[in-house]
Structure formats: C-alpha cells, structure tokens
C-alpha cells in the first residue's frame, strides 16, 4: 500500500511504496530546490499570461506569426513567435560557441545588384515586393551618404541572400512595366512559321487577334504580355498545330505561307531567341511546303503520332527516304504514316528511292 508524505516547511509531496521507505526517503528532499522549482513555475505562468498575440500593423512589410520578425517588430508574444525567437537565440549562441557567428556581410554587392535591377527596369517597389522588405529599406540600401560613402555598409546575410536572389528577367518585372518586344515578336513569328495561326495563338492567350498583332509590331510590350507569350511558346514550340479537319490544315498552311513570305524563322533557327543580335540567315527559296522541321521528322520516324498529312512536302520525302534506308517496306511505311501504299510508292519514285 502506497504512502504519501508532505513537507510542512516547503509543501513538497511524494508517494512511496511503504511507510518505512517514506520515513527514510522523504527527509532527504531539498526544500530550497523545491522552492526554486515553484518560483520558476510561477515565473513561467506569469510569462504565459503576458503573451498577448499582436497582428502586424506595418503598412508595407507584413510580418507573419511564427517568425522572429513578428516577435521583435510587432512585439507579438504568441506561442509560435516566442518559439521562433527562442530558436533564433539558441542558434546565435551555438554559432558563437563554434566560432561561426558572422552577423553582417558587406553591403556593396547588394547595392550593386539593386542598381543593376533598377537599370534593367525593375523598380524599387518591385524589388521590395520580391525580396519581402519595405520600400524604405530597399531605398536605404541603395542610397549613398555624403560623398561616395554609402549610408549602409553592412547587412544581414539573410538580407543579402534575398536581394541577390532576384534575377534580372522579365518574370521579375512589374506586370505593367514596359520591356523590349524583340523576344516576344520572335516567339510569335516562330510559332506562326511552324503553322500556328495567329488567331489560334490569340485564342490560347485569351486575347483579340488585333491585340496580338500590336505585340508583333510594337517596340515594347508589358512584362505580363512578354511572360504570357513566353509561357505559350515553351508549351507549343515543339508541337504541331491541329490538322484534323480541312479547315485546320488550310489555316496551318496559310500561316506557314504568311511566315515564309516574310522570312520568319522557326524555333530551331535561333540559338537564343532573346539575345541573338542578328537573325540567322534564312533558308533561301523556302515555301510553306518546302521547309523541314527536324523535330517533326524525328517524331514521325519514332512513330510518335505524326501522320503523313502532318508533314510538309520536304518532310514527307525525308521521312520516307530514312525509313527506306532503314529497310522498311512500302506497306510498313504506309502503316506508320497513316497513308496509302500508292502514296509512298509515288513519293519514293520521285526521290529515286525505289
């Protein structure tokens, strides 16, 4: 039968297996240690009662709960923010013990990167939005003091990482900012050159054809337009336009003819469609039926759902020539391309393959 003992001096209470064990062990406890534990528990309870959650009221930066920034800047004492502050303090202590504590780094590279971003058309407000800082903080990092001395000479490593991580590209520009239209124009021309009608591209972008034509003729477009067209280009540059119906085939042929008349280049003609300063030389004498897409040829050879009607004249001849070289019979070639043996025989005869 268990026996309970309570110290009349400090209130320490414990259960023991027997009365003899209680008499022997209970007097060995430390009243001072028990009182210290009670005092610590009381202080902990008082701190818990004083942990008032506070939301961020800053006009620009929106501090989130569960971060040290909310604990310090907003004076939030909720459980999540307190735990984040405790973890950060322990990390600092540990890094100092190991000799790895470097709280600041040189602000020069950060300032130079901000200047490069601004020169590329990415403004201070957009930089602040991408980095998660206030606009005033970015301006302070970018400004110089008296003479050539910068106002901010050191920054936190986390600040440097977030600012230096912003790349100079159209995706990081403000949606309504104006960017050079060269890459956008070349992408649209390349898609039309492989048979995508402008009307179909406009429908894919949820825009009017007249709006798409302005993007192809103007010197500048908005960053949102450039990004939308770049995304569409990445999705379609390796795909053939639909050719199921006679209307679709006619539209694709008309798009090819329109591009060939203006010597627009297909996607594979560009090394870098954005940065090539001089267009590669166009193929002289090409026509909508006489240009060859090597990707379409390879897909037809691999049996990747490319039919005879999907290919241009020169592509049809090349596919039949290569399949013949590989030893395929007329029957096999016709079955693979979804056409008749008569058509394959006629094409082979025209190239001297028979």
PDB file of C-alpha atoms in Angstrom, residues 1-19 21-30 34:
ATOM      1  CA  UNK A   1       0.000   0.000   0.000  1.00  0.00           C
ATOM      2  CA  UNK A   2       1.461   3.334  -1.090  1.00  0.00           C
ATOM      3  CA  UNK A   3       2.126   6.066   1.462  1.00  0.00           C
ATOM      4  CA  UNK A   4       2.098   9.831   0.805  1.00  0.00           C
ATOM      5  CA  UNK A   5       4.247  12.380   2.676  1.00  0.00           C
ATOM      6  CA  UNK A   6       4.099  16.218   2.584  1.00  0.00           C
ATOM      7  CA  UNK A   7       6.806  18.520   3.932  1.00  0.00           C
ATOM      8  CA  UNK A   8       5.293  21.067   6.362  1.00  0.00           C
ATOM      9  CA  UNK A   9       8.060  23.567   5.529  1.00  0.00           C
ATOM     10  CA  UNK A  10       8.036  23.749   1.687  1.00  0.00           C
ATOM     11  CA  UNK A  11       4.986  21.695   0.725  1.00  0.00           C
ATOM     12  CA  UNK A  12       6.946  19.015  -1.163  1.00  0.00           C
ATOM     13  CA  UNK A  13       4.699  15.953  -1.643  1.00  0.00           C
ATOM     14  CA  UNK A  14       5.693  12.476  -2.819  1.00  0.00           C
ATOM     15  CA  UNK A  15       4.288   8.913  -2.827  1.00  0.00           C
ATOM     16  CA  UNK A  16       6.279   5.928  -1.550  1.00  0.00           C
ATOM     17  CA  UNK A  17       5.796   2.157  -1.693  1.00  0.00           C
ATOM     18  CA  UNK A  18       5.779   1.725   2.115  1.00  0.00           C
ATOM     19  CA  UNK A  19       5.791   3.726   5.337  1.00  0.00           C
ATOM     20  CA  UNK A  21      10.561   3.872   2.712  1.00  0.00           C
ATOM     21  CA  UNK A  22       8.646   7.138   3.151  1.00  0.00           C
ATOM     22  CA  UNK A  23      10.287   7.794   6.536  1.00  0.00           C
ATOM     23  CA  UNK A  24      13.734   7.107   5.091  1.00  0.00           C
ATOM     24  CA  UNK A  25      13.456   8.979   1.796  1.00  0.00           C
ATOM     25  CA  UNK A  26      11.164  11.927   2.425  1.00  0.00           C
ATOM     26  CA  UNK A  27      13.521  13.732   4.779  1.00  0.00           C
ATOM     27  CA  UNK A  28      16.244  13.583   2.108  1.00  0.00           C
ATOM     28  CA  UNK A  29      14.486  16.048  -0.205  1.00  0.00           C
ATOM     29  CA  UNK A  30      15.771  19.635  -0.567  1.00  0.00           C
ATOM     30  CA  UNK A  34      11.640  22.614  -4.340  1.00  0.00           C
TER      31      UNK A  34
END
